[in-house]
Coordinates of C-alpha atoms in Angstrom, one line a residue:
M80 CA 22.2 12.1 0.7
S81 CA 19.5 10.5 -1.4
L82 CA 20.2 8.8 -4.7
V83 CA 20.0 10.6 -8.1
V84 CA 19.5 9.6 -11.7
R85 CA 22.4 7.4 -13.1
D86 CA 23.8 6.5 -9.7
R87 CA 25.0 2.9 -9.5
L88 CA 24.8 0.6 -6.5
Q89 CA 27.3 -2.3 -6.3
D90 CA 28.2 -1.6 -9.9
R91 CA 25.0 -3.3 -10.9
Y92 CA 21.8 -1.3 -10.2
E93 CA 21.5 2.0 -12.1
V94 CA 18.9 4.5 -10.9
V95 CA 16.4 5.6 -13.7
R96 CA 14.0 7.8 -11.8
S97 CA 12.5 8.5 -8.3
I98 CA 9.1 7.0 -7.7
K99 CA 8.4 8.4 -4.2
S100 CA 10.2 9.5 -1.0
G101 CA 9.3 10.2 2.6
G102 CA 10.8 10.5 6.1
M103 CA 11.8 6.8 6.3
G104 CA 13.5 6.7 2.9
A105 CA 12.7 6.6 -0.9
V106 CA 11.8 4.2 -3.7
Y107 CA 13.5 4.4 -7.1
E108 CA 13.1 2.7 -10.5
A109 CA 16.4 1.1 -11.6
I110 CA 17.9 -1.3 -14.2
D111 CA 19.7 -4.5 -13.2
H112 CA 22.7 -4.6 -15.6
K113 CA 23.8 -8.1 -14.4
L114 CA 20.3 -9.6 -15.1
A115 CA 19.7 -8.8 -18.8
S116 CA 19.1 -5.1 -18.0
T117 CA 15.7 -6.0 -16.4
P118 CA 13.8 -3.3 -14.5
C119 CA 13.7 -3.4 -10.7
A120 CA 12.8 -1.2 -7.7
I121 CA 15.3 0.1 -5.1
K122 CA 14.0 0.9 -1.7
E123 CA 16.3 3.1 0.3
V124 CA 15.9 2.8 4.1
L125 CA 17.7 5.6 5.9
A126 CA 19.9 5.0 8.9
S127 CA 17.8 7.3 11.1
A128 CA 14.8 5.1 10.5
L129 CA 16.5 2.3 12.4
L130 CA 17.5 4.3 15.5
G131 CA 15.8 4.7 18.8
S132 CA 15.6 3.0 22.2
S133 CA 15.3 -0.4 20.5
S134 CA 17.9 0.3 17.8
A135 CA 20.2 -2.7 18.8
Y136 CA 17.3 -5.1 18.6
V137 CA 16.1 -3.7 15.2
L138 CA 19.5 -3.8 13.7
A139 CA 20.1 -7.3 14.9
S140 CA 16.8 -8.6 13.5
F141 CA 16.9 -6.6 10.2
E142 CA 18.8 -9.3 8.2
S143 CA 16.7 -12.2 9.6
E144 CA 13.4 -10.4 8.8
M145 CA 14.6 -9.5 5.3
R146 CA 15.5 -13.2 4.7
A147 CA 12.0 -14.1 5.8
L148 CA 10.5 -11.6 3.3
A149 CA 12.8 -12.8 0.6
G150 CA 11.4 -16.3 1.1
L151 CA 7.9 -15.3 0.4
E152 CA 6.4 -16.7 -2.9
H153 CA 3.0 -15.3 -3.8
P154 CA 1.8 -13.8 -7.1
N155 CA 0.5 -10.7 -5.2
I156 CA 3.8 -9.9 -3.4
P157 CA 6.8 -8.4 -5.2
R158 CA 9.8 -10.7 -5.0
V159 CA 12.8 -9.5 -3.0
R160 CA 15.9 -9.9 -5.1
D161 CA 18.7 -8.6 -2.8
Y162 CA 19.4 -6.4 0.2
F163 CA 22.6 -4.8 1.4
E164 CA 24.1 -1.9 3.4
I165 CA 26.2 1.0 2.2
E166 CA 27.4 3.8 4.6
G167 CA 24.7 3.1 7.2
K168 CA 21.8 3.0 4.7
R169 CA 19.9 -0.2 3.9
Y170 CA 18.9 -1.0 0.3
I171 CA 16.3 -3.5 -0.7
I172 CA 16.0 -4.7 -4.3
L173 CA 12.5 -5.8 -5.4
D174 CA 10.7 -6.7 -8.6
L175 CA 9.3 -3.5 -10.2
V176 CA 5.4 -3.4 -10.2
Q177 CA 4.2 -1.4 -13.1
G178 CA 0.7 -0.1 -12.5
Q179 CA -1.4 2.5 -10.6
G180 CA -2.1 2.6 -6.8
L181 CA -5.7 2.3 -5.7
D182 CA -5.4 5.8 -4.1
D183 CA -4.5 7.3 -7.5
E184 CA -7.2 5.2 -9.2
L185 CA -9.8 6.5 -6.7
A186 CA -8.6 10.1 -7.2
D187 CA -9.0 9.8 -11.0
H188 CA -12.4 8.3 -10.6
L189 CA -13.5 11.1 -8.3
R190 CA -12.2 13.7 -10.7
L191 CA -13.9 12.2 -13.8
T192 CA -17.2 11.0 -12.3
H193 CA -17.5 12.9 -8.9
Q194 CA -18.2 9.5 -7.4
A195 CA -16.3 7.0 -5.4
M196 CA -15.3 3.5 -6.7
D197 CA -18.0 1.0 -7.4
P198 CA -18.5 -1.1 -4.2
A199 CA -18.5 -4.3 -6.1
V200 CA -15.2 -3.6 -7.8
A201 CA -13.7 -2.5 -4.5
A202 CA -14.9 -5.7 -2.8
V203 CA -13.3 -7.9 -5.6
D204 CA -10.0 -6.1 -5.1
M205 CA -10.2 -6.6 -1.3
V206 CA -10.7 -10.3 -1.8
Q207 CA -7.3 -10.4 -3.5
V208 CA -5.8 -8.5 -0.6
L209 CA -7.3 -10.9 1.9
E210 CA -6.0 -13.9 0.0
T211 CA -2.5 -12.3 0.3
L212 CA -3.0 -11.7 4.0
S213 CA -4.2 -15.3 4.5
Y214 CA -0.9 -16.4 3.0
L215 CA 1.2 -14.0 5.2
H216 CA -0.7 -15.0 8.3
S217 CA -0.2 -18.7 7.6
C218 CA 3.6 -18.4 7.4
Q219 CA 5.7 -19.8 10.2
P220 CA 6.1 -17.5 12.0
P221 CA 3.1 -15.5 10.8
I222 CA 3.9 -12.0 9.3
I223 CA 1.8 -8.9 10.1
H224 CA 2.0 -6.2 7.4
R225 CA 0.9 -3.3 9.7
D226 CA 0.4 -0.8 6.9
I227 CA -2.5 -1.9 4.6
K228 CA -3.9 1.1 2.8
S229 CA -4.9 2.3 -0.6
A230 CA -1.5 3.7 -1.4
N231 CA 0.2 0.3 -0.7
L232 CA -2.1 -1.6 -3.1
I233 CA -1.1 -1.4 -6.8
R234 CA -3.0 -2.8 -9.7
D235 CA -0.5 -4.5 -12.0
S236 CA -1.1 -3.2 -15.5
R237 CA -0.1 -6.5 -17.1
S238 CA -1.9 -9.1 -15.0
G239 CA -4.6 -7.0 -13.3
R240 CA -3.6 -8.4 -9.9
I241 CA -3.6 -6.3 -6.8
K242 CA 0.0 -6.2 -5.5
L243 CA 0.7 -5.6 -1.8
V244 CA 3.9 -3.5 -1.4
D245 CA 5.8 -1.6 1.3
F246 CA 6.9 -4.2 3.8
G247 CA 9.1 -1.6 5.5
I248 CA 7.3 -2.0 8.9
A249 CA 6.1 -5.6 8.6
R250 CA 7.0 -7.8 11.6
S251 CA 6.6 -11.4 12.3
V252 CA 4.8 -12.5 15.5
E253 CA 8.1 -13.6 17.1
T254 CA 9.4 -10.1 16.9
Q255 CA 6.5 -8.4 18.7
K256 CA 8.2 -8.0 22.1
V257 CA 9.4 -4.5 21.2
Q258 CA 6.9 -2.3 19.3
T259 CA 6.3 1.4 18.6
Q260 CA 3.3 3.2 17.3
V261 CA 3.6 2.7 13.5
G262 CA 1.2 2.8 10.7
T263 CA -1.1 5.4 9.0
P264 CA -3.7 7.0 11.3
G265 CA -7.2 6.1 10.2
F266 CA -6.0 2.9 8.5
C267 CA -4.4 1.2 11.5
A268 CA -6.3 -0.4 14.4
P269 CA -6.5 1.2 17.9
E270 CA -4.3 -1.6 19.5
Q271 CA -1.7 -0.9 16.8
M272 CA -1.6 2.8 17.7
A273 CA -0.9 1.6 21.3
G274 CA 2.0 -0.6 20.1
R275 CA 0.2 -4.0 20.4
A276 CA -0.4 -5.0 16.8
E277 CA -1.7 -8.6 16.0
L278 CA -3.0 -10.5 13.0
R279 CA -6.5 -9.0 13.3
S280 CA -4.9 -5.5 13.0
D281 CA -4.4 -6.2 9.3
I282 CA -8.2 -7.1 9.0
Y283 CA -9.1 -3.7 10.5
S284 CA -6.8 -2.0 7.9
V285 CA -8.6 -3.9 5.1
G286 CA -12.0 -2.7 6.4
A287 CA -10.7 0.9 6.6
T288 CA -9.3 0.6 3.0
L289 CA -12.7 -0.6 1.8
Y290 CA -14.3 2.3 3.6
H291 CA -12.0 4.7 1.7
L292 CA -12.6 3.2 -1.7
C293 CA -16.4 3.0 -1.4
T294 CA -16.9 6.5 0.2
G295 CA -14.1 8.5 -1.3
R296 CA -13.2 9.8 2.2
L297 CA -10.3 9.0 4.4
P298 CA -11.2 7.1 7.5
P299 CA -11.2 9.3 10.6
A300 CA -8.0 9.2 12.6
F301 CA -7.9 8.3 16.4
T302 CA -11.5 7.2 16.4
F303 CA -13.0 5.0 19.1
D304 CA -15.9 3.7 17.1
A305 CA -16.3 1.3 14.2
L306 CA -16.5 2.7 10.6
E307 CA -20.0 2.9 9.2
M308 CA -20.6 3.7 5.6
E309 CA -23.7 5.5 4.2
L310 CA -24.5 3.1 1.3
P311 CA -28.2 2.3 1.4
D312 CA -27.9 0.2 -1.8
C313 CA -25.3 -2.1 -0.1
P314 CA -26.4 -2.9 3.4
G315 CA -24.5 -6.2 3.5
L316 CA -21.2 -4.5 2.6
V317 CA -21.9 -1.9 5.3
K318 CA -22.2 -4.7 7.9
I319 CA -18.9 -6.3 6.7
V320 CA -17.0 -3.1 7.1
L321 CA -18.6 -2.4 10.4
K322 CA -17.6 -5.8 11.8
A323 CA -14.0 -5.6 10.3
T324 CA -13.4 -2.2 12.0
Q325 CA -14.6 -2.9 15.5
P326 CA -12.4 -1.3 18.2
K327 CA -11.9 -4.7 20.0
P328 CA -10.0 -7.3 18.0
S329 CA -12.2 -10.1 19.5
D330 CA -15.3 -8.5 17.8
R331 CA -13.7 -8.6 14.3
Y332 CA -13.4 -11.4 11.8
A333 CA -11.1 -14.1 13.3
T334 CA -9.1 -14.6 10.1
A335 CA -8.6 -13.0 6.7
E336 CA -10.2 -16.0 5.0
E337 CA -13.4 -15.5 7.1
M338 CA -13.7 -11.9 5.9
A339 CA -13.0 -13.1 2.3
R340 CA -15.8 -15.6 2.5
A341 CA -18.2 -12.9 3.7
L342 CA -17.2 -10.6 0.7
R343 CA -17.7 -13.5 -1.8
A344 CA -21.1 -14.2 -0.4
W345 CA -22.1 -10.5 -0.7
L346 CA -20.8 -10.4 -4.3
R347 CA -22.9 -13.4 -5.2
N348 CA -26.1 -11.9 -3.7
E349 CA -26.1 -8.0 -3.6
G350 CA -23.1 -7.4 -5.7
S351 CA -23.9 -9.7 -8.6
A352 CA -26.1 -7.1 -10.2
K353 CA -23.2 -4.6 -10.4
I354 CA -20.4 -6.8 -11.7
D355 CA -19.9 -9.6 -14.3
P356 CA -20.6 -12.9 -12.6
V357 CA -17.5 -14.4 -14.4
C358 CA -15.3 -12.0 -12.3
L359 CA -16.7 -13.2 -9.0
P360 CA -14.0 -14.9 -6.9
P361 CA -14.8 -18.6 -6.3
E362 CA -14.2 -20.5 -3.0
P363 CA -10.6 -21.6 -3.2
A364 CA -9.5 -25.1 -2.1
I365 CA -6.1 -23.7 -0.9
T366 CA -6.2 -20.1 0.3
K367 CA -2.5 -19.5 -0.4
I368 CA -3.3 -19.3 -4.1
N369 CA -5.3 -16.4 -5.4
P370 CA -8.1 -17.7 -7.7
L371 CA -9.3 -14.2 -8.5
A372 CA -6.2 -13.3 -10.6
S373 CA -6.7 -16.0 -13.1
A374 CA -10.4 -15.3 -13.4
P375 CA -11.6 -19.0 -13.9
V376 CA -14.7 -19.7 -15.9
P377 CA -17.6 -21.0 -13.7
S378 CA -18.8 -24.5 -14.3
N379 CA -22.0 -23.4 -16.0
S380 CA -20.0 -21.8 -18.8
Q381 CA -17.8 -24.8 -19.7
H382 CA -20.2 -26.2 -22.4
G383 CA -20.3 -22.9 -24.3
L384 CA -16.5 -22.7 -24.1
W385 CA -16.0 -26.2 -25.6
V386 CA -18.5 -25.5 -28.4
A387 CA -16.6 -22.3 -29.3
V388 CA -13.3 -24.2 -29.4
L389 CA -14.7 -27.0 -31.5
A390 CA -16.2 -24.5 -34.0
M391 CA -12.8 -22.7 -34.4
L392 CA -11.1 -26.1 -35.0
L393 CA -13.6 -27.0 -37.7
A394 CA -13.2 -23.6 -39.4
A395 CA -9.4 -24.0 -39.4
L396 CA -9.7 -27.5 -41.0
G397 CA -12.0 -26.1 -43.7
L398 CA -9.5 -23.4 -44.6
L399 CA -6.7 -25.9 -44.8
Y400 CA -8.7 -28.2 -47.1
S401 CA -9.8 -25.3 -49.4
D402 CA -6.1 -24.1 -49.7
Y403 CA -4.9 -27.7 -50.5
S404 CA -7.6 -28.1 -53.1
S405 CA -6.8 -24.8 -54.8
R406 CA -3.1 -25.8 -55.1
F407 CA -3.2 -29.5 -55.9
G408 CA -6.7 -30.2 -57.0
K409 CA -9.4 -32.2 -55.3
P410 CA -7.9 -35.6 -54.1
T411 CA -9.5 -38.8 -55.0
P412 CA -10.3 -41.1 -52.1
T413 CA -8.5 -44.4 -52.1
P414 CA -10.4 -47.5 -51.0
L415 CA -8.8 -49.3 -48.1
A416 CA -9.1 -52.8 -49.6
S417 CA -7.6 -51.8 -53.0
T418 CA -3.9 -51.8 -53.7
N419 CA -4.3 -50.6 -57.3
S420 CA -1.9 -47.7 -57.9
Q421 CA -4.2 -46.2 -60.6
T422 CA -6.8 -45.3 -58.0
R423 CA -4.4 -43.1 -55.9
P424 CA -4.2 -39.3 -56.4
I425 CA -1.4 -38.2 -58.7
R426 CA 1.2 -35.9 -56.9
S427 CA 3.2 -33.3 -58.8
P428 CA 6.8 -33.0 -57.6
K429 CA 7.0 -29.7 -59.5
K430 CA 4.0 -28.2 -57.6
D431 CA 5.4 -29.5 -54.3
A432 CA 8.8 -27.8 -54.9
Q433 CA 7.1 -24.5 -55.9
F434 CA 4.9 -24.6 -52.8
N435 CA 7.9 -25.2 -50.5
Q436 CA 9.9 -22.4 -52.1
E437 CA 7.0 -20.0 -51.8
F438 CA 6.4 -21.0 -48.2
A439 CA 10.1 -20.5 -47.3
K440 CA 10.2 -17.2 -49.0
R441 CA 7.1 -15.9 -47.2
Q442 CA 8.5 -17.2 -43.8
A443 CA 11.8 -15.4 -44.4
L444 CA 10.1 -12.1 -45.3
A445 CA 7.9 -12.4 -42.1
E446 CA 10.9 -13.0 -39.9
K447 CA 12.8 -10.1 -41.4
A448 CA 9.8 -7.7 -40.9
A449 CA 9.5 -8.9 -37.3
Q450 CA 13.2 -8.2 -36.7
Q451 CA 12.9 -4.8 -38.2
R452 CA 9.9 -3.9 -36.0
E453 CA 11.7 -5.1 -32.9
A454 CA 14.8 -3.0 -33.8
Q455 CA 12.6 0.0 -34.3
R456 CA 10.9 -0.5 -31.0
L457 CA 14.2 -0.9 -29.2
A458 CA 15.5 2.3 -30.8
R459 CA 12.4 4.2 -29.8
E460 CA 12.6 3.0 -26.2
K461 CA 16.3 4.0 -26.1
L462 CA 15.6 7.5 -27.4
E463 CA 12.7 7.9 -24.9
L464 CA 14.9 6.7 -22.0
A465 CA 17.6 9.1 -23.0
A466 CA 15.1 12.0 -23.2
E467 CA 13.6 11.1 -19.9
R468 CA 17.1 11.0 -18.3
E469 CA 17.9 14.5 -19.7
R470 CA 14.6 15.8 -18.5
L471 CA 15.1 14.4 -15.0
A472 CA 18.6 15.8 -14.8
A473 CA 17.4 19.3 -15.9
E474 CA 14.5 19.1 -13.4
Q475 CA 17.0 18.1 -10.6
V476 CA 19.2 21.1 -11.5
R477 CA 16.2 23.4 -11.5
Q478 CA 15.0 22.2 -8.1
Q479 CA 18.4 22.6 -6.6
R480 CA 18.5 26.2 -7.9
V481 CA 15.0 26.9 -6.5
R482 CA 16.0 25.4 -3.1
K483 CA 19.2 27.5 -3.0
A484 CA 17.3 30.7 -3.9
A485 CA 14.7 30.0 -1.2
Q486 CA 17.4 29.4 1.4
D487 CA 19.2 32.6 0.5
A488 CA 15.9 34.5 0.6
T489 CA 14.7 33.1 4.0
P490 CA 15.8 35.1 7.1
R491 CA 17.7 33.1 9.7
T492 CA 15.3 34.1 12.5
A493 CA 11.8 33.3 11.0
P494 CA 8.7 34.2 13.0
I495 CA 7.6 31.4 15.3
A496 CA 4.0 31.6 14.1
A497 CA 5.0 30.5 10.6
S498 CA 6.0 27.1 11.8
Y499 CA 2.6 26.2 13.3
P500 CA 0.5 23.6 11.6
R501 CA -2.3 24.7 9.3
S502 CA -5.3 24.7 11.7
E503 CA -8.2 26.8 12.9
F504 CA -7.0 26.3 16.5
T505 CA -4.6 28.8 18.1
P506 CA -3.6 28.6 21.8
H507 CA -5.3 31.2 23.9
P508 CA -3.0 34.1 24.8
D509 CA -3.9 33.9 28.5
T510 CA -3.3 30.2 28.7
K511 CA 0.0 29.5 30.3
R512 CA 1.8 26.3 30.0
P513 CA 3.5 24.7 33.1
A514 CA 7.3 24.7 33.5
P515 CA 9.0 22.3 31.1
I516 CA 10.2 18.9 32.4
E517 CA 13.9 18.5 32.0
S518 CA 13.9 14.9 30.6
A519 CA 12.3 11.5 30.9
A520 CA 15.3 10.2 32.8
S521 CA 15.1 12.9 35.5
N522 CA 11.4 12.5 36.0
P523 CA 10.3 9.2 34.5
G524 CA 6.9 8.9 36.2
P525 CA 3.7 11.0 36.3
P526 CA 2.8 13.2 39.3
T527 CA 0.9 11.5 42.1
S528 CA -2.8 12.1 42.8
P529 CA -3.6 14.9 40.4
S530 CA -6.8 16.8 40.7
L531 CA -9.5 15.7 38.2
P532 CA -10.9 18.6 36.1
D533 CA -14.6 19.3 36.5
G534 CA -16.7 17.6 33.8
L535 CA -14.4 14.7 33.1
T536 CA -14.7 11.1 34.3
Y537 CA -11.4 9.1 34.9
R538 CA -11.1 5.4 34.1
R539 CA -7.9 3.5 34.6
L540 CA -7.5 0.7 31.9
S541 CA -4.0 -0.6 32.9
P542 CA -0.9 0.7 34.8
S543 CA 0.1 2.4 31.5
A544 CA -3.2 3.4 30.0
S545 CA -6.3 5.5 31.1
T546 CA -9.2 7.4 29.6
Y547 CA -11.0 10.6 30.4
V548 CA -14.6 11.1 29.1
G549 CA -17.0 14.0 29.7
T550 CA -18.4 17.3 28.6
L551 CA -16.6 20.7 28.8
D552 CA -18.6 23.8 28.0
N553 CA -21.1 21.8 25.8
H554 CA -18.2 20.0 24.0
S555 CA -18.0 16.2 24.1
V556 CA -14.4 15.3 25.1
R557 CA -12.5 12.0 24.9
L558 CA -8.9 11.6 26.0
H559 CA -6.9 8.4 25.8
L560 CA -3.5 8.3 27.5
S561 CA -0.9 5.5 27.1
K562 CA 2.7 5.0 28.2
S563 CA 5.2 4.5 25.4
R564 CA 8.3 2.4 25.6
S565 CA 10.2 4.7 23.3
S566 CA 11.7 8.0 24.4
G567 CA 10.0 11.3 23.8
L568 CA 12.7 12.3 21.3
D569 CA 12.1 9.1 19.3
L570 CA 8.4 9.7 19.2
Q571 CA 8.8 13.3 18.3
R572 CA 11.2 12.8 15.4
E573 CA 10.3 9.3 14.3
Q574 CA 6.6 8.7 14.7
A575 CA 4.6 11.8 15.6
G576 CA 6.2 13.8 12.8
R577 CA 4.8 11.3 10.2
L578 CA 1.2 11.3 11.4
A579 CA -1.3 12.1 8.7
G580 CA -2.2 15.8 8.6
M581 CA 0.2 16.6 11.4
R582 CA 3.1 19.1 11.4
R583 CA 5.7 19.8 14.0
V584 CA 5.5 22.5 16.6
P585 CA 8.9 24.2 17.3
E586 CA 10.6 23.0 20.5
R587 CA 11.0 26.6 21.6
E588 CA 7.2 26.8 22.0
R589 CA 7.0 23.6 24.1
S590 CA 9.2 21.8 26.6
P591 CA 12.1 19.6 25.2
G592 CA 10.9 16.3 23.7
E593 CA 7.3 17.5 23.4
F594 CA 5.2 17.4 20.3
C595 CA 1.6 18.2 19.5
G596 CA -0.5 18.3 16.3
W597 CA -4.1 18.4 15.3
Q598 CA -6.5 18.3 12.4
T599 CA -10.3 18.9 11.9
A600 CA -12.5 16.5 10.1
G601 CA -16.1 17.7 9.6
N602 CA -17.2 19.0 12.9
T603 CA -14.8 17.0 15.0
H604 CA -11.4 18.0 16.3
Y605 CA -8.7 15.3 16.5
G606 CA -5.4 15.9 18.2
V607 CA -2.3 14.0 19.4
H608 CA 0.2 15.1 22.1
I609 CA 3.4 13.4 23.1
K610 CA 5.4 14.4 26.2
D611 CA 7.7 12.5 28.6
H612 CA 6.8 9.0 27.3
W613 CA 3.0 9.7 27.4
L614 CA 0.9 9.6 24.2
T615 CA -2.4 11.4 24.5
L616 CA -5.1 11.0 21.8
I617 CA -7.7 13.8 21.8
E618 CA -11.2 13.9 20.3
V619 CA -13.5 17.0 20.8
K620 CA -16.9 17.4 19.2
P621 CA -17.8 20.0 18.0
A622 CA -14.5 21.6 17.2
P623 CA -13.8 24.1 20.2
G624 CA -11.6 26.6 18.3
A625 CA -9.6 28.6 20.9
N626 CA -12.1 28.1 23.8
P627 CA -10.0 28.2 27.0
R628 CA -12.8 26.5 29.0
V629 CA -12.1 23.4 26.9
W630 CA -8.3 23.5 26.4
D631 CA -7.3 24.5 30.0
P632 CA -8.7 21.2 31.5
I633 CA -7.3 19.2 28.6
N634 CA -3.8 20.8 29.2
Q635 CA -4.2 20.0 32.9
V636 CA -4.7 16.3 32.0
I637 CA -1.8 16.3 29.5
D638 CA 0.6 17.9 32.0
N639 CA -0.4 15.6 34.9
P640 CA -1.1 12.2 33.3
R641 CA -1.9 9.2 35.4

C-alpha cells in the first residue's frame, strides 16, 4: 500500500503530498522533523520493482549502489540523505528540488505561444546537463544514468540550475554484467533497448531531449535512424543532434564534454544572436564544476563592473558626509604639523548622546517590525499547510469513493475488446495465431530452419540478434529480434508494460508470458512484441491498418524467431 498524507517513516519523515507515482513506485514531499523541519523528498521503490531473474544480484547490490549515489557531490544532483527498507519496500530520502520540469515548461510554452522552446535556451540547458554527466562519467567507477529525458530535468526556482533527478535505474560500469531493457522509448539509445547500455548511451539521450525541446515533438520510439530536426535557422544545432543520436555508439560524441564544447561553439556563433552573451557558458578549467549556474561575467565586462562599484562607493560616502554635516556641522580640518587644540573641531557630548539614543531607538523598532513580519509569514504558511492537508485528505476520500463506486459498477466478466490498447490496428478475424508455447523452460530455443516469408531479407547479427528488412504489399517493413536474459513474465510485467504509449493485451488473447503493444506516429506504425525470451521491434511504413498480407508474414517471424 502506498503512503498517504501525514504518514510517518522512522518517526521522522512526515508525508505532506504526493508528487508523482508510477509502476516502479512513487515520490512524495515530506518534512524532516529531526532536521529543523526542513523539506525533503521521499522516493518509494516497490518490492516488485526489484524482482526478476536477477533479483538476488539486484538486492545484493542495492545498498552498495545507493552508497555510491549518496557519495555524489554536485550542485546539479540532489543530495541523498538516507535510505532504508520497511516491509520489503525501499525508501530513499533526498533533498527536495523546488521547480518545474522541462517537459512541463515546454508544455506551457506550446500552450501560450504555439511554438517549441528557443533552441539557444535549450542548448544552454543541455550544457548544464552535459556538465553533470561529465561528473558522473568521471566517477570511479563511472555511473550511467540511463534515463535522461525532459521529465527528469528540473529547473530549480531558486538558483536556476538544471537538476538531474531520478537515479532509480542508474548503474555503475562495474554492475553492467546483468542488464534488462530499461529506459524511456525514444529517449534511450538502441543498444540500451537491447540491454547493453554504456557511457555514450547517455549522450544519445541528451540529443533526443534536445530534439524534444527544440521541436515540441517526442522523439520516435524504436527508430533505426539518427534524429534530424527541421530547423533551417539553426543548421549547426541540427548537425550536433544528428551526431549525438547516431545508432552506432562509435559515431557519436566520445564524451559528454566533447558535446558540451560543440554546443558552446554553436552558442557563440549561430546562437549568440538569440541569447544574451553574458549567459553563454564559458570553457571550464575543471568539468566537474558547472560554470553556467553561476553565470560569470566575461572578461570584456570587468571594467564596466568595477566602474559601477566605484560609483556606488562614492555615492555612499557622499551621503554619510552630508548626514554628518547636518547633525554636527561642517568639521574644520586640522593641520598635521599643528598641535594647537583651538584649531580642532568642537564636539558636543549632548549631540552625540542624542544621536546614539535615536539610532538605538530606530534599530529596536526595525528589529521589532522584522520579527512581526516573520511571525506573520510563519502563521500564513502554517494556515496554508493545514488547508492543503485538509484538501488532500478530502481529495483522497473522494477518490476512494469514486474507485469503490467504479468497482461496484464494473461487471466481473468485462468484454475482451475493452482491454485492447487504443490503436487503429485490429487483428484480422481470419488470422489465426499458432498454438501457445507452454513456457520458456520447456522450450527455451527457437524452431530450427524456419521458412523465410516472401519479400523479407534475413540478416543474422549475432547468436541472439537478427533483422528482417523488406517490402510487404507496398509497405516498408523492418523487424529487429533480440534474445533477452530475463524471463517472459518479467518482461511482460516489469518492462513492456511501462513502454511509452503501450498498454497490455490480456493473456487470454495470447499465449502465457506473451505481450504486444503498438502506437502510430505520423504515417509510421511502431510495435513491440515479447514472447518466450524474444523481443521483437516492429517498424512499418506506411501504417498497414489490418492488412493480413502484412501482418501474416510478421506473425510468422514472431512465432518462429531465429
